[in-house]
mmCIF file of C-alpha atoms and ligand atoms in Angstrom:
data_model
loop_
_atom_site.group_PDB
_atom_site.id
_atom_site.type_symbol
_atom_site.label_atom_id
_atom_site.label_comp_id
_atom_site.label_asym_id
_atom_site.label_seq_id
_atom_site.Cartn_x
_atom_site.Cartn_y
_atom_site.Cartn_z
ATOM 1 C CA MET Z 13 131.496 156.299 148.892
ATOM 2 C CA ASP Z 14 133.821 153.326 148.927
ATOM 3 C CA CYS Z 15 137.137 155.150 148.706
ATOM 4 C CA LEU Z 16 140.199 153.900 150.584
ATOM 5 C CA PHE Z 17 141.820 157.315 150.949
ATOM 6 C CA CYS Z 18 138.549 158.970 152.034
ATOM 7 C CA LYS Z 19 138.406 156.330 154.785
ATOM 8 C CA ILE Z 20 141.958 157.279 155.773
ATOM 9 C CA VAL Z 21 140.965 160.967 155.854
ATOM 10 C CA GLU Z 22 137.960 160.097 158.039
ATOM 11 C CA GLY Z 23 140.130 158.017 160.383
ATOM 12 C CA VAL Z 24 138.212 154.798 159.675
ATOM 13 C CA ILE Z 25 141.515 153.311 158.518
ATOM 14 C CA PRO Z 26 144.304 154.440 160.846
ATOM 15 C CA VAL Z 27 147.572 155.809 159.481
ATOM 16 C CA THR Z 28 150.471 157.804 160.872
ATOM 17 C CA ARG Z 29 149.423 161.355 160.110
ATOM 18 C CA LEU Z 30 152.724 162.999 159.125
ATOM 19 C CA TYR Z 31 151.106 166.299 158.212
ATOM 20 C CA GLU Z 32 147.528 167.457 158.287
ATOM 21 C CA ASP Z 33 145.595 170.674 157.923
ATOM 22 C CA GLU Z 34 142.089 171.531 156.807
ATOM 23 C CA GLN Z 35 142.833 170.758 153.166
ATOM 24 C CA VAL Z 36 145.494 168.046 152.946
ATOM 25 C CA LEU Z 37 146.791 164.942 154.695
ATOM 26 C CA ALA Z 38 150.163 163.160 154.421
ATOM 27 C CA PHE Z 39 150.904 159.610 155.533
ATOM 28 C CA PRO Z 40 153.475 156.891 154.762
ATOM 29 C CA ASP Z 41 152.874 154.613 151.789
ATOM 30 C CA ILE Z 42 152.068 151.095 153.005
ATOM 31 C CA GLN Z 43 154.454 149.607 150.416
ATOM 32 C CA PRO Z 44 157.402 152.016 150.347
ATOM 33 C CA GLN Z 45 159.438 152.189 147.146
ATOM 34 C CA ALA Z 46 162.173 154.353 148.668
ATOM 35 C CA PRO Z 47 163.508 155.076 152.185
ATOM 36 C CA THR Z 48 161.076 158.000 152.287
ATOM 37 C CA HIS Z 49 157.751 157.335 150.543
ATOM 38 C CA ILE Z 50 154.926 159.593 151.600
ATOM 39 C CA LEU Z 51 151.500 160.069 150.059
ATOM 40 C CA VAL Z 52 150.039 163.557 150.142
ATOM 41 C CA ILE Z 53 146.343 163.798 149.343
ATOM 42 C CA PRO Z 54 143.583 166.375 149.223
ATOM 43 C CA LYS Z 55 141.009 165.747 151.945
ATOM 44 C CA LYS Z 56 138.370 166.461 149.315
ATOM 45 C CA HIS Z 57 137.669 163.438 147.143
ATOM 46 C CA ILE Z 58 139.137 164.120 143.700
ATOM 47 C CA ALA Z 59 139.249 160.882 141.725
ATOM 48 C CA SER Z 60 142.444 161.742 139.860
ATOM 49 C CA HIS Z 61 144.611 164.687 138.832
ATOM 50 C CA ALA Z 62 142.588 164.716 135.613
ATOM 51 C CA LYS Z 63 139.394 165.391 137.572
ATOM 52 C CA ALA Z 64 140.555 168.529 139.361
ATOM 53 C CA VAL Z 65 138.450 171.603 138.578
ATOM 54 C CA ALA Z 66 139.095 175.337 138.697
ATOM 55 C CA GLU Z 67 137.882 175.644 142.295
ATOM 56 C CA ASP Z 68 140.638 173.194 143.332
ATOM 57 C CA LYS Z 69 143.449 175.491 142.140
ATOM 58 C CA GLU Z 70 144.218 177.068 145.486
ATOM 59 C CA MET Z 71 144.119 173.733 147.313
ATOM 60 C CA LEU Z 72 146.428 172.162 144.714
ATOM 61 C CA GLY Z 73 148.989 174.953 145.187
ATOM 62 C CA HIS Z 74 148.669 174.524 148.937
ATOM 63 C CA LEU Z 75 149.169 170.755 148.563
ATOM 64 C CA MET Z 76 152.316 171.203 146.468
ATOM 65 C CA PHE Z 77 153.741 173.622 149.005
ATOM 66 C CA ALA Z 78 152.979 171.142 151.807
ATOM 67 C CA VAL Z 79 154.905 168.493 149.852
ATOM 68 C CA GLY Z 80 157.911 170.825 149.771
ATOM 69 C CA GLU Z 81 157.658 171.440 153.522
ATOM 70 C CA LEU Z 82 157.580 167.670 154.117
ATOM 71 C CA ALA Z 83 160.633 167.172 151.896
ATOM 72 C CA ARG Z 84 162.517 169.797 153.921
ATOM 73 C CA GLU Z 85 161.329 168.242 157.189
ATOM 74 C CA LYS Z 86 162.518 164.814 156.012
ATOM 75 C CA LYS Z 87 165.884 166.367 155.050
ATOM 76 C CA LEU Z 88 165.676 165.280 151.419
ATOM 77 C CA ASP Z 89 168.347 167.839 150.573
ATOM 78 C CA ALA Z 90 169.891 165.582 147.917
ATOM 79 C CA GLY Z 91 166.604 165.667 146.016
ATOM 80 C CA TYR Z 92 163.414 163.748 145.663
ATOM 81 C CA ARG Z 93 160.831 162.692 143.137
ATOM 82 C CA LEU Z 94 157.144 163.600 142.973
ATOM 83 C CA VAL Z 95 154.817 161.251 141.114
ATOM 84 C CA ILE Z 96 151.113 161.628 140.344
ATOM 85 C CA ASN Z 97 149.975 158.450 138.625
ATOM 86 C CA THR Z 98 146.829 159.355 136.719
ATOM 87 C CA GLY Z 99 144.297 156.994 135.181
ATOM 88 C CA PRO Z 100 144.839 153.489 133.811
ATOM 89 C CA ASP Z 101 147.749 154.395 131.523
ATOM 90 C CA GLY Z 102 149.329 156.356 134.368
ATOM 91 C CA GLY Z 103 149.288 153.294 136.593
ATOM 92 C CA GLN Z 104 146.899 154.789 139.150
ATOM 93 C CA THR Z 105 145.586 152.098 141.519
ATOM 94 C CA VAL Z 106 143.746 154.188 144.132
ATOM 95 C CA ASP Z 107 141.112 156.482 142.650
ATOM 96 C CA HIS Z 108 141.664 159.428 144.993
ATOM 97 C CA MET Z 109 144.296 161.852 143.769
ATOM 98 C CA HIS Z 110 147.631 161.582 145.562
ATOM 99 C CA VAL Z 111 151.177 162.831 145.199
ATOM 100 C CA HIS Z 112 153.945 160.344 145.927
ATOM 101 C CA LEU Z 113 156.946 161.956 147.636
ATOM 102 C CA LEU Z 114 159.882 159.611 147.124
ATOM 103 C CA GLY Z 115 163.386 160.210 148.441
ATOM 104 C CA GLY Z 116 166.374 158.887 150.307
ATOM 105 C CA ARG Z 117 167.926 157.159 147.320
ATOM 106 C CA ALA Z 118 168.931 158.060 143.766
ATOM 107 C CA MET Z 119 166.034 157.683 141.342
ATOM 108 C CA HIS Z 120 166.323 156.308 137.842
ATOM 109 C CA TRP Z 121 165.119 157.749 134.558
ATOM 110 C CA PRO Z 122 163.184 156.951 132.416
ATOM 111 C CA PRO Z 123 160.642 155.603 134.893
ATOM 112 C CA GLY Z 124 159.431 152.691 132.767
HETATM 113 P P1 5GP B 19 149.004 154.659 142.818
HETATM 114 O O1 5GP B 19 149.426 153.301 142.313
HETATM 115 O O2 5GP B 19 147.512 154.834 142.718
HETATM 116 O O3 5GP B 19 149.768 155.802 142.265
HETATM 117 O O4 5GP B 19 149.394 154.677 144.359
HETATM 118 C C1 5GP B 19 148.636 154.100 145.365
HETATM 119 C C2 5GP B 19 149.556 153.916 146.523
HETATM 120 O O5 5GP B 19 148.777 153.685 147.674
HETATM 121 C C3 5GP B 19 150.497 152.706 146.378
HETATM 122 O O6 5GP B 19 151.845 153.152 146.430
HETATM 123 C C4 5GP B 19 150.123 151.815 147.559
HETATM 124 O O7 5GP B 19 151.231 151.188 148.144
HETATM 125 C C5 5GP B 19 149.445 152.783 148.499
HETATM 126 N N1 5GP B 19 148.427 152.177 149.348
HETATM 127 C C6 5GP B 19 147.449 151.313 148.951
HETATM 128 N N2 5GP B 19 146.678 150.980 150.006
HETATM 129 C C7 5GP B 19 147.175 151.641 151.079
HETATM 130 C C8 5GP B 19 146.782 151.698 152.452
HETATM 131 O O8 5GP B 19 145.821 151.063 152.898
HETATM 132 N N3 5GP B 19 147.526 152.496 153.265
HETATM 133 C C9 5GP B 19 148.593 153.198 152.803
HETATM 134 N N4 5GP B 19 149.266 153.946 153.687
HETATM 135 N N5 5GP B 19 148.977 153.187 151.521
HETATM 136 C C10 5GP B 19 148.278 152.406 150.658
HETATM 137 ZN ZN1 ZN B 20 138.340 159.545 148.149
#
């Protein structure tokens, strides 16, 4: 399958592996939009948040907890923003589900 993030999981495309376990992987976004901009992805290929199925529930909870651990590790005590762009209207550009962890500056709202 020609999936960029699956290639990152497999190590074909090298990244700095900020956190990894059997289910999830975190690495820096190549085009950071904030001082801290980390992508956290399931190792399993799930094309988008909309494509998750019931058997993914435990992994998704695990992933969200891992995001929180990363935020604490990165000392984002002032807060942070999580973004899951989903589908064309959601502005998703890589078709492998990912959570953006953005922090280190004040975010704006609405997000445009
Ligand atoms: P989306 O727009 O789908 O929500 O987010 C995709 C993200 O992946 C973008 O923020 C983009 O900068 C990031 N990205 C795209 N290609 C690469 C890559 O090869 N390596 C890394 N680390 N990030 C990438
Ligand atoms: Zn994939």
